[in-house]
Coordinates of C-alpha atoms in Angstrom, one line a residue:
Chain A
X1 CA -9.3 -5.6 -5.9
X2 CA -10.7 -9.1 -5.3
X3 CA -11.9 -11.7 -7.9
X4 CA -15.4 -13.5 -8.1
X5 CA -14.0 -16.7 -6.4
X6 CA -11.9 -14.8 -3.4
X7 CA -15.1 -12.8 -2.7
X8 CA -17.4 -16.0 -2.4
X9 CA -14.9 -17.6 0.2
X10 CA -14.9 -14.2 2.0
X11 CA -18.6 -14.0 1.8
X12 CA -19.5 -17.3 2.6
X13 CA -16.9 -18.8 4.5
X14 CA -16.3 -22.7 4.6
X15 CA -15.3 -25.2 7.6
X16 CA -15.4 -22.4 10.1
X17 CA -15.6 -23.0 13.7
X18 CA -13.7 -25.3 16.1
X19 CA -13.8 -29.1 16.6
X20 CA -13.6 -30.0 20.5
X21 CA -12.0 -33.0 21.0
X22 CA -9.9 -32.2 18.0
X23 CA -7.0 -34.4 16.9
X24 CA -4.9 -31.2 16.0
X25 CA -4.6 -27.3 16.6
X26 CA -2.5 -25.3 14.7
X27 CA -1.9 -21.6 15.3
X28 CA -0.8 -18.7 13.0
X29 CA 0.1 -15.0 13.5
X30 CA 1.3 -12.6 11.0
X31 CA 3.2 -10.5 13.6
X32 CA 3.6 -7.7 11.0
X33 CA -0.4 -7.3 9.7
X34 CA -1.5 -8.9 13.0
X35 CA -4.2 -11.3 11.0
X36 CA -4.5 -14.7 13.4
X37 CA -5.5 -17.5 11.8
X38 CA -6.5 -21.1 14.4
X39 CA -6.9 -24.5 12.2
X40 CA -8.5 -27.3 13.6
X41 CA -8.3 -31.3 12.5
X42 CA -10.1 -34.4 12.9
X43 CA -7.7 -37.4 11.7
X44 CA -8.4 -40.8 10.7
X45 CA -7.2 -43.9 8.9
X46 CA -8.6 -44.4 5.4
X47 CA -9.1 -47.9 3.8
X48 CA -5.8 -48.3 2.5
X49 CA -4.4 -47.3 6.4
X50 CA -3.3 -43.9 5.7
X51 CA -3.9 -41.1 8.0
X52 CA -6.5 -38.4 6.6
X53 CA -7.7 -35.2 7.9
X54 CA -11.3 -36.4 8.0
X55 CA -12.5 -33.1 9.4
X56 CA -10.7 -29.6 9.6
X57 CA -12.1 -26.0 11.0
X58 CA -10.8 -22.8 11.1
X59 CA -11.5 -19.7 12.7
X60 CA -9.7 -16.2 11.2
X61 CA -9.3 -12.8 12.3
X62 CA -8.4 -11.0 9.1
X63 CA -8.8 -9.4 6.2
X64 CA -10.4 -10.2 2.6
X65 CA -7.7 -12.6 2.0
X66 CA -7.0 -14.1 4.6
X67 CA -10.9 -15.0 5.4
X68 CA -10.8 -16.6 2.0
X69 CA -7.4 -18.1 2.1
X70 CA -8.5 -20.2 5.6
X71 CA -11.5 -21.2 3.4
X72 CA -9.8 -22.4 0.6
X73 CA -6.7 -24.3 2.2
X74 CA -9.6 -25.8 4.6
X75 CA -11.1 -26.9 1.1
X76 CA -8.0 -28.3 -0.3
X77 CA -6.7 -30.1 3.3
X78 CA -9.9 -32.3 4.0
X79 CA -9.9 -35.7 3.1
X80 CA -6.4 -35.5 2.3
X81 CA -3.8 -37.5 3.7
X82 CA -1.1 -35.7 6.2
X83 CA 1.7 -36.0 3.9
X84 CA -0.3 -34.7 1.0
X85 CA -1.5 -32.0 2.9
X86 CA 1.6 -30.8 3.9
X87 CA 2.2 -30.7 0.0
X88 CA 0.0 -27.9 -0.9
X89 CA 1.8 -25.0 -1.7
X90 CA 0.4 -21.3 -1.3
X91 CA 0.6 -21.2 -4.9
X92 CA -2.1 -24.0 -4.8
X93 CA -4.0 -21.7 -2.8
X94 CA -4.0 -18.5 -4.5
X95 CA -4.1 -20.8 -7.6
X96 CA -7.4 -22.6 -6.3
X97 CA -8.5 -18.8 -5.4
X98 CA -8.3 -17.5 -8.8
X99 CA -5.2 -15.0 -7.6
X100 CA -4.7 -12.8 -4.9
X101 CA -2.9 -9.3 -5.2
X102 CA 1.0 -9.5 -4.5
X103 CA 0.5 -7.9 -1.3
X104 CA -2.3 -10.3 -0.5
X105 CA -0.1 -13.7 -0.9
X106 CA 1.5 -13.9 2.4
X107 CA -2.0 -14.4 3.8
X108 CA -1.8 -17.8 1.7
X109 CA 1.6 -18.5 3.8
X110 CA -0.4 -17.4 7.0
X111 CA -2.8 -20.3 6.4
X112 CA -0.3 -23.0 5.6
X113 CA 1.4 -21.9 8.4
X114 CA -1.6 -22.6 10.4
X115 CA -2.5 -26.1 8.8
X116 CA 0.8 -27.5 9.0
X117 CA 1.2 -26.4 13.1
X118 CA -2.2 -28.5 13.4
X119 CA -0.6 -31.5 11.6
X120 CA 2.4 -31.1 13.6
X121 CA 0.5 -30.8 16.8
X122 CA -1.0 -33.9 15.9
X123 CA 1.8 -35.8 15.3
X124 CA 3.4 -34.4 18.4
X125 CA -0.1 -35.7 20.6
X126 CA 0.6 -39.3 19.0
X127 CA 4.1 -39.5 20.6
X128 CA 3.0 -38.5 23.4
X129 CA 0.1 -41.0 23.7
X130 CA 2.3 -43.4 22.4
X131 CA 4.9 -42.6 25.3
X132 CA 2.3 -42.7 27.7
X133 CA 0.8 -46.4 26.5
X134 CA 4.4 -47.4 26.3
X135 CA 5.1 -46.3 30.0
X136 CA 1.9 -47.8 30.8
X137 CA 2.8 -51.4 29.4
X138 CA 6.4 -50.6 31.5
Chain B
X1 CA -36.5 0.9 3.4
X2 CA -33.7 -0.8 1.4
X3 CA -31.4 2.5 -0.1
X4 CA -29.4 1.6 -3.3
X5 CA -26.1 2.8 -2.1
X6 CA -25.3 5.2 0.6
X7 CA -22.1 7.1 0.3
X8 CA -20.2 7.7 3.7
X9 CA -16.6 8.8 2.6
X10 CA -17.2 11.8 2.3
X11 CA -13.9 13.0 3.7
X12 CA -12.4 10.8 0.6
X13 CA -14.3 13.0 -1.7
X14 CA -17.5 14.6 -2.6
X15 CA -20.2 14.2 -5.3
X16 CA -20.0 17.9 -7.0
X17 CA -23.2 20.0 -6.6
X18 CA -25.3 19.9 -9.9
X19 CA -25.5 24.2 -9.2
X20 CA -21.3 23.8 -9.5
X21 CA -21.6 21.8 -12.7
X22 CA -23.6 24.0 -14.4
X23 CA -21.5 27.0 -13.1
X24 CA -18.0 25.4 -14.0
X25 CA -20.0 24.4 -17.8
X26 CA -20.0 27.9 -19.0
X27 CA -16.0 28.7 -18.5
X28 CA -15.5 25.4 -20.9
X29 CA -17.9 26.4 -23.6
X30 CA -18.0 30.2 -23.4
X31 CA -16.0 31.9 -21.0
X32 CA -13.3 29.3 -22.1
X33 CA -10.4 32.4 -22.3
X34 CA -7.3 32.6 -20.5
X35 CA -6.9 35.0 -17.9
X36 CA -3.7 36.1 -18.9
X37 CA -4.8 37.1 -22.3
X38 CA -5.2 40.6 -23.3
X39 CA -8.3 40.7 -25.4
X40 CA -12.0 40.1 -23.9
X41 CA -12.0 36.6 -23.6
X42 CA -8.8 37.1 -21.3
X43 CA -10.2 39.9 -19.7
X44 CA -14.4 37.9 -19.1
X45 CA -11.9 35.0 -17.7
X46 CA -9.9 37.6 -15.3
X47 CA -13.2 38.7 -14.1
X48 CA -14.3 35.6 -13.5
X49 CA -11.0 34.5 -11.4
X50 CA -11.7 38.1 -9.4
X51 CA -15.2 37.2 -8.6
X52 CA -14.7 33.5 -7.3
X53 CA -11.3 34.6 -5.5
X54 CA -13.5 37.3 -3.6
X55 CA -16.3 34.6 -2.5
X56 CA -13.4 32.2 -1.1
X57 CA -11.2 35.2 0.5
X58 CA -14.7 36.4 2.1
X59 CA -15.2 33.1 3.8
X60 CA -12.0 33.5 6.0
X61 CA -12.2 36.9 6.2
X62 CA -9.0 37.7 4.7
X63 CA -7.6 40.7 4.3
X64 CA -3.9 40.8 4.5
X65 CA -3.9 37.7 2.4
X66 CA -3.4 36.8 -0.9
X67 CA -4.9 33.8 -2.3
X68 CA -3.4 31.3 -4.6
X69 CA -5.0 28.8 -6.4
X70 CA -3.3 25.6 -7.0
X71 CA -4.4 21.9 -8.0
X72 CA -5.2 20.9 -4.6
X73 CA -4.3 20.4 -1.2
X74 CA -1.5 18.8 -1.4
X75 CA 0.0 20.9 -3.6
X76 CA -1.1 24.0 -1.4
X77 CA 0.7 22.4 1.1
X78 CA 3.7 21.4 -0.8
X79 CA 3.6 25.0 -1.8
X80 CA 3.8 26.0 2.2
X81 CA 6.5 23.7 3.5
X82 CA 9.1 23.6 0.8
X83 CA 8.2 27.4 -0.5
X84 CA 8.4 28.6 3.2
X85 CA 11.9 26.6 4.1
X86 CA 13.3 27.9 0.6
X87 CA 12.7 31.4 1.4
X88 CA 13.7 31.4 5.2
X89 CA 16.8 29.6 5.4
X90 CA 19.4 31.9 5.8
X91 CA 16.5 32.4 8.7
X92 CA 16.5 29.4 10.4
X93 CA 16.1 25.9 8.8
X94 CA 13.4 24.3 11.7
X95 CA 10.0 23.6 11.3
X96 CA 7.5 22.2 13.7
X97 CA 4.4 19.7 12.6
X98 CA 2.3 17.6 14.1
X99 CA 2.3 13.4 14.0
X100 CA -0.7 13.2 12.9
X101 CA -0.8 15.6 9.6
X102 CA -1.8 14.2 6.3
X103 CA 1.0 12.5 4.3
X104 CA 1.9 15.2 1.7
X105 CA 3.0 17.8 4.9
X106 CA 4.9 14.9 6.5
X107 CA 6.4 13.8 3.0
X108 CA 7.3 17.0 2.2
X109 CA 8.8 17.5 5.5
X110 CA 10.8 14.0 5.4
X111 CA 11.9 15.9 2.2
X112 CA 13.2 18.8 3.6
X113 CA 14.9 16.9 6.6
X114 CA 17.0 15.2 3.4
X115 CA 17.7 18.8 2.3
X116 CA 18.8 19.7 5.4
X117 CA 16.1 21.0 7.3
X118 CA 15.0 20.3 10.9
X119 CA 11.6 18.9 11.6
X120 CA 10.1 18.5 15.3
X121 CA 6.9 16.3 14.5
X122 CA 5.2 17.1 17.6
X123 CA 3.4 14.4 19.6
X124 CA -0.5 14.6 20.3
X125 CA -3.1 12.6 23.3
X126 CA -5.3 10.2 23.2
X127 CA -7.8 12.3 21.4
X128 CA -5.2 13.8 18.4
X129 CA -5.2 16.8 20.6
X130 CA -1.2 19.0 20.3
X131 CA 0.0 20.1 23.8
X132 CA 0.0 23.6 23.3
X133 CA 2.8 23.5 25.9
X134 CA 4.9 21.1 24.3
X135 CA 4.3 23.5 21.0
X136 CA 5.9 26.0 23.2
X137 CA 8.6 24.0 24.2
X138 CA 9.4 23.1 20.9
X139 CA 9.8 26.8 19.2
X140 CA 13.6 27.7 18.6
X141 CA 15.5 30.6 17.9
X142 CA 15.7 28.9 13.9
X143 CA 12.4 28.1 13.8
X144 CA 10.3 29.4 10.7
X145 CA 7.5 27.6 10.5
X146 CA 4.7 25.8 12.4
X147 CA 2.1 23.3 10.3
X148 CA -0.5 22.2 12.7
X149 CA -4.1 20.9 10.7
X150 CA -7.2 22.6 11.4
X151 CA -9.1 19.5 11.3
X152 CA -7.5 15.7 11.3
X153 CA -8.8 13.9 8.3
X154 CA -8.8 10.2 10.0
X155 CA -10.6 10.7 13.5
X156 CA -11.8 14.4 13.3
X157 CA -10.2 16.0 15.9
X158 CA -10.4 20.2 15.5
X159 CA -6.7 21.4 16.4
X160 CA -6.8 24.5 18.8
X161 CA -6.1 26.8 16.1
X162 CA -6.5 30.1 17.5
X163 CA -4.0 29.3 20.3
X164 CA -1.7 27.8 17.9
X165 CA -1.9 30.9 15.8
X166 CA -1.3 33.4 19.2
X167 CA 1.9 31.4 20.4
X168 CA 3.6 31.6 16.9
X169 CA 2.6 35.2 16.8
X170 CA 3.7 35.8 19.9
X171 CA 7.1 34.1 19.0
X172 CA 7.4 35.4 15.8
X173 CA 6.8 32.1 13.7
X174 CA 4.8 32.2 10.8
X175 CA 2.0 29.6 11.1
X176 CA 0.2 27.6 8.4
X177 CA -2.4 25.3 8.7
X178 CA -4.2 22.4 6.5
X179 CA -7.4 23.2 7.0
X180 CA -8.9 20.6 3.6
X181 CA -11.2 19.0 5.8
X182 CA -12.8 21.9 7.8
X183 CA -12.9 24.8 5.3
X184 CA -16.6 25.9 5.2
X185 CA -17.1 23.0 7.4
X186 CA -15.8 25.3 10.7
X187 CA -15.4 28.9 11.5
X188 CA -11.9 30.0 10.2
X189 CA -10.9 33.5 10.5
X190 CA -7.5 34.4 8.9
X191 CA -6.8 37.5 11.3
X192 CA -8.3 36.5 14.5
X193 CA -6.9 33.1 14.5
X194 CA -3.5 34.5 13.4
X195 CA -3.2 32.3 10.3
X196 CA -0.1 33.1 7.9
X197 CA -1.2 30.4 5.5
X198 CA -4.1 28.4 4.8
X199 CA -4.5 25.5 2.5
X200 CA -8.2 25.2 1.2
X201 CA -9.4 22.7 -1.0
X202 CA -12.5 22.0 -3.7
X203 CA -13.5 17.9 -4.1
X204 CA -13.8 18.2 -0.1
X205 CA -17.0 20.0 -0.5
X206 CA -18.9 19.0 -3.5
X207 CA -16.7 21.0 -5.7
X208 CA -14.8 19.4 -8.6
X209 CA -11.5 17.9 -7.7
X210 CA -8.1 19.2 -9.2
X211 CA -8.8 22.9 -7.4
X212 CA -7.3 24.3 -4.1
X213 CA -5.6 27.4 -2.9
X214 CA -3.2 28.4 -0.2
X215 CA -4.2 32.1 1.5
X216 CA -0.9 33.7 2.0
X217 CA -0.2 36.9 4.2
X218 CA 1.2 39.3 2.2
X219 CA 4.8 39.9 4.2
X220 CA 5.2 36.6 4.3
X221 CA 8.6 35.1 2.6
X222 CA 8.2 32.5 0.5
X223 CA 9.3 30.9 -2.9
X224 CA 7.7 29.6 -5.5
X225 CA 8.0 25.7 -6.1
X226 CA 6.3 25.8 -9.7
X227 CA 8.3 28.1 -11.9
X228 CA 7.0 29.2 -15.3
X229 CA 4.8 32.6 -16.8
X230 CA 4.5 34.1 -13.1
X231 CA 1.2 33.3 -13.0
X232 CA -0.9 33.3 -9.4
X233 CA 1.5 36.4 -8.5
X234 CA 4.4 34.3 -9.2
X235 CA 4.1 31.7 -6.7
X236 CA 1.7 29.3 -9.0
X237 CA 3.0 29.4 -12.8
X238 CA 0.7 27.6 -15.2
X239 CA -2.6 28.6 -16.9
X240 CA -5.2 29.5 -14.7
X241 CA -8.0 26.9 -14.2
X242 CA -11.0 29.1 -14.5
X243 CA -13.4 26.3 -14.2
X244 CA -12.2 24.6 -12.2
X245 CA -11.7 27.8 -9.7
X246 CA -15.3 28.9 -10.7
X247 CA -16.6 25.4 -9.7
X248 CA -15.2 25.9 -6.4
X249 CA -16.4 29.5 -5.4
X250 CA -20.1 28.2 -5.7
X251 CA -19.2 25.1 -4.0
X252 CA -18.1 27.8 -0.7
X253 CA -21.0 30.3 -2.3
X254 CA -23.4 26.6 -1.9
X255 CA -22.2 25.4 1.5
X256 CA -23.9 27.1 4.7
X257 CA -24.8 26.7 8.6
X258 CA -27.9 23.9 7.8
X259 CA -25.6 21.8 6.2
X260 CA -23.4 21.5 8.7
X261 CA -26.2 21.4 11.4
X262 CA -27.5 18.6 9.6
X263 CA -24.1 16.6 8.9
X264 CA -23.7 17.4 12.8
X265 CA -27.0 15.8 13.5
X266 CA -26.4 13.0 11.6
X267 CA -23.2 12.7 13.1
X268 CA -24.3 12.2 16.6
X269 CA -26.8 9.5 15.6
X270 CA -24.3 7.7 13.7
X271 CA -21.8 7.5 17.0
X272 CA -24.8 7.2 19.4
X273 CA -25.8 4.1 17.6
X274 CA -22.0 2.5 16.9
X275 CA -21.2 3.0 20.5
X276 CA -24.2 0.5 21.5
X277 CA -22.5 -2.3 19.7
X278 CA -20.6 -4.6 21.8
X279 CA -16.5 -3.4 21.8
X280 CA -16.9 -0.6 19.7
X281 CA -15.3 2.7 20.6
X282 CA -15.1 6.0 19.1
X283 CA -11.3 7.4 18.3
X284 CA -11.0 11.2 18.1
X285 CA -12.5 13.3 20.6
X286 CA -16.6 14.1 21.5
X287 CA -16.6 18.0 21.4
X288 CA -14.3 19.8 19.5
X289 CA -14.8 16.9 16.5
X290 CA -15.4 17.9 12.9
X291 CA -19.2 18.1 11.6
X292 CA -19.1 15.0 9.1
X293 CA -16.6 12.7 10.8
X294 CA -17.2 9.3 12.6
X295 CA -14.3 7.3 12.7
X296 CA -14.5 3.9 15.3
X297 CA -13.1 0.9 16.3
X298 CA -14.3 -2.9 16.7
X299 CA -12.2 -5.0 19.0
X300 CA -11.1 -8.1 17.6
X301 CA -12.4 -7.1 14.1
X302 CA -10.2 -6.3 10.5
X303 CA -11.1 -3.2 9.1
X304 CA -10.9 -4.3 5.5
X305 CA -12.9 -7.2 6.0
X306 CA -15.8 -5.0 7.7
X307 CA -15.3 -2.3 5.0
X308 CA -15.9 -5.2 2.0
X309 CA -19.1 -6.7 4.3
X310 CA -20.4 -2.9 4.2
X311 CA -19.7 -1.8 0.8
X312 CA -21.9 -5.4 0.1
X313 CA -24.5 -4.1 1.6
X314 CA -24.4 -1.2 -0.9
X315 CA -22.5 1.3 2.4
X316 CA -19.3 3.2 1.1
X317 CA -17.0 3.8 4.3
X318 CA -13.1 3.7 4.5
X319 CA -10.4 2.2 6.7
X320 CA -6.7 2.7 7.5
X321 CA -6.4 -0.8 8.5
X322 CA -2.8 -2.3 8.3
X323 CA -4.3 -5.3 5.7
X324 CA -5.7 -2.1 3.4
X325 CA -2.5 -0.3 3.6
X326 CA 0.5 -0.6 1.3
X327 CA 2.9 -1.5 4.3
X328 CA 0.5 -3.6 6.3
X329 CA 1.2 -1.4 9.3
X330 CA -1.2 0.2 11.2
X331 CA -1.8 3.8 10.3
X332 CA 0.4 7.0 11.7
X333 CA -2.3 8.7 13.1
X334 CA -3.7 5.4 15.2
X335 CA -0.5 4.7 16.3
X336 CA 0.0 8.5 17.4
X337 CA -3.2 8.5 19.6
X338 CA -1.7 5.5 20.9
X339 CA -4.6 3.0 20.5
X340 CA -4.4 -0.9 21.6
X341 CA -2.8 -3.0 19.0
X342 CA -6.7 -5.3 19.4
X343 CA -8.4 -1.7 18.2
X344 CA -6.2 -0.4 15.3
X345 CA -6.7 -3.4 13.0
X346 CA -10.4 -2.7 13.1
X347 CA -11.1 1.1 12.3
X348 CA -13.9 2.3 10.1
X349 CA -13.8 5.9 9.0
X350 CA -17.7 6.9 8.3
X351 CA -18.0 10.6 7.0
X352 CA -21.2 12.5 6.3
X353 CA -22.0 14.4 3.4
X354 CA -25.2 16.8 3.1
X355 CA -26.7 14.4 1.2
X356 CA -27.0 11.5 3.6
X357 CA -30.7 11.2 6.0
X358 CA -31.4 9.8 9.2
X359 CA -32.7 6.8 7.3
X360 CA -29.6 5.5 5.5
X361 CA -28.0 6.3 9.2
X362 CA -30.9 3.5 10.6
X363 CA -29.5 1.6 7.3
X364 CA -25.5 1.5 8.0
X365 CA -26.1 0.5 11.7
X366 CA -28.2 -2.5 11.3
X367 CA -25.6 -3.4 8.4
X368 CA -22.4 -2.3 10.8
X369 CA -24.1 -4.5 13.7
X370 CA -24.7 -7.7 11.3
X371 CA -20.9 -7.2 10.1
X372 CA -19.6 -7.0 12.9
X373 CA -21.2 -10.0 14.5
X374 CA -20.8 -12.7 11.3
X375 CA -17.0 -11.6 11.5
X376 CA -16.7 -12.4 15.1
X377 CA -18.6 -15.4 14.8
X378 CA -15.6 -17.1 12.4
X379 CA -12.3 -15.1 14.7
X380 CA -10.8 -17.1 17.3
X381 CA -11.0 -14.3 19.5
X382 CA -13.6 -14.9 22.1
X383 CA -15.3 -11.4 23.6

């Protein structure tokens, strides 16, 4: 059912676990299959000043797929920049993955789903902190 | 002791006894006639039909039955549902089944609702067990039919089938019942446990696949859903599979108390040593659980994910997980026993065959164990 590639990601698994003190958590739930997906991220500014995910993590409850999509799209996300992260399409993923059965693609969504809450949650801290140090300067 | 590959689906299907093989290899070479044939290779394949429809009758003790072979169970119990409501429904045009019956009795019963018909699908406890009460309840005035399976083919739950059989006798119901996953497997007795119809099957029991047969009572109405050269007494047209039918007498001829002692034996280990792992639980009942079946849950763990880890590790199990599934939905029958959503993503359904030993049982829990806890290791659940 599964090609040589999705099976490797399944098998051995990369960026799994949590970061701590992490910049940004995104959560994702496929209500229907119940798979959960949690994405971690680290950011940082790169020489040129952009913001990159300098670290990302992911922890999956799930099947085949979706064990290997959170790899992969953990693969594809680091050292990107936010707004090129936010680019990648689950086409990218299965696509990077080698395919995934029809049935099997929404896992891909499930993972997107989960990177782009963590960007957002990030982006939604650095108001906040921003509010903050600007009430703080008030 | 590393095995090559242990086979644990079992309920799935069988390997097919070498003995059968050799016995089904004659009827394609030599005793290849047709049974309906006049001449003596007809008549050497008629004899051969008689002989292997005695051995399976004498396992149920029938007697006011006739048997009818057919390409499996689910076309035995196609053959029950839709002949039966056919027959009867000038009669009465209800039928009662379980929730928890294999998909070709509730598909064709979905079928008959379309056509008409009115189906009670009865509810069942925790453990996949009917209320014989609610059974009861549920009998009518139009009722025809009752399809309640001997033995559930997910969690392994033996139906009461001898009371099932004495209420619709006592009401006057004709009562059928899927027994594909407990036929040699568990005492069935056509007359004491009132049985109208039976469906019986081959691959189940290391016979070859493609064979089964539904036992009918003789003064029992019913109408044939396969119409051609009146074959099987009319109710089954289409050349007789003498191999195939052959194959499957010596696979019931083959199958005997030891073997289900030791599937038993093995059984027990198997849950004793799943039940120490941390949120693991058995679904289906202790007692009253068929020989070969072992069918558990991990909390917090996918079913298809474990299933692929195991088969890795050279084990062959199965799993009705939603992910596996067409529908990504849980399963019918884990919804039925009302399981916690955190359980029914994570069932593994392990069933014994005659072949397996205590040592590839050693073998699947240290694999199950290490599965289970490199899977919880990357979920974001916490135990």
């Amino acid at each position: 059912m599964y090609n040589e590639t999705v099976m490797e990601h399944f098998m051995r698994p990369r960026n799994t676990g949590e970061i701590t003190d992490a910049d940004g958590i995104g959560k994702a739930r496929n209500p229907v299959c119940g798979d959960v997906m949690h994405i971690f991220i680290s950011v940082n500014k790169n020489n040129a000043g952009e913001e990159i995910i300098s670290d990302i993590r992911f922890q999956t409850f799930g099947c085949v797929a979706a064990i290997a999509t959170s790899s992969m799209t953990t693969e594809l996300a680091k050292k990107k920049s936010l707004d090129d992260a936010l680019k990648i399409t689950r086409d990218d993923v299965a696509r990077a993955l080698g395919g995934l059965p029809p049935i099997k693609m929404h896992c891909s969504n499930l993972a997107l789903g989960a990177l782009h809450a963590a960007i957002n949650d990030y982006h939604e801290k650095q108001k906040q902190s921003k509010g903050n140090a600007q009430a703080g300067t008030l | 002791m590393k095995p090559d590959r242990i086979y644990m689906d079992n309920a799935a299907t069988t390997r097919v006894d070498p003995d059968v093989v050799k016995a089904m290899t004659l009827h394609f070479s030599e005793g290849f006639g047709n049974s309906s044939s006049l001449h003596s290779f007809g008549s050497d394949a008629g004899r051969a039909l008689s002989k292997s429809r005695e051995t399976i009758s004498r396992r149920v003790k029938a007697r006011d039955h006739r048997l009818v072979f057919t390409s499996g169970g689910t076309e035995s119990n196609n053959l029950a549902l839709k002949g039966i409501a056919f027959a009867n429904r000038k009669r009465g045009k209800h039928i009662i089944t379980s929730s928890i019956e294999h998909d070709c009795v509730l598909n064709s019963c979905k079928w008959l609702e379309k056509q008409g018909f009115d189906v009670t699908y009865l509810p069942v406890d925790s453990e996949g067990f009917v209320d014989l009460g609610g059974l009861e309840n549920a009998i009518r005035r139009d009722t025809i039919l009752v399809s309640i399976m001997h033995a559930n083919n997910e969690i392994g739950t033996m139906e009461p089938i001898g009371e099932i059989g004495r209420i619709c006798s006592d009401h006057d119901v004709w009562f059928h019942t899927d027994a594909c996953q407990s036929f040699t497997k568990a005492e069935i007795n056509l007359e004491k446990q009132n049985i109208d119809l039976l469906t019986i099957n081959s691959h189940k029991i290391c016979g070859p696949k493609g064979v089964g047969g539904l036992f009918i009572r003789r003064d029992v109405a019913i109408d044939p859903i396969m119409h051609g050269g009146g074959q099987g007494s009319g109710l089954r047209s289409g050349t007789v599979n003498i191999p195939g039918i052959v194959g499957f007498a010596k696979a019931v001829e083959i199958m005997n108390d030891s073997r289900v002692e030791h599937m038993t034996r093995l059984r027990d280990m198997l849950i004793k040593g799943v039940l120490d792992i941390d949120g693991s639980r058995l679904n289906g009942p202790m007692r009253k659980r068929l020989c070969n079946n072992a069918h558990f849950s991990f909390r917090h763990i996918e079913g298809e994910s474990l299933i692929v880890r195991l088969d890795l590790k050279g084990i062959a199990a199965s799993t009705g997980s939603a992910c596996s599934s067409g529908s990504l939905e849980p399963g019918h029958v884990l919804t039925a026993i009302g399981l916690e959503p955190e359980y029914t993503n994570g069932s593994v359904r392990m069933s014994l065959g005659r072949e397996n030993t205590k040592d590839e049982i050693g073998y699947a829990l240290e694999a199950l164990n290490e599965s289970v806890d490199i899977l919880r290791r990357i979920s974001p659940f916490k135990n």
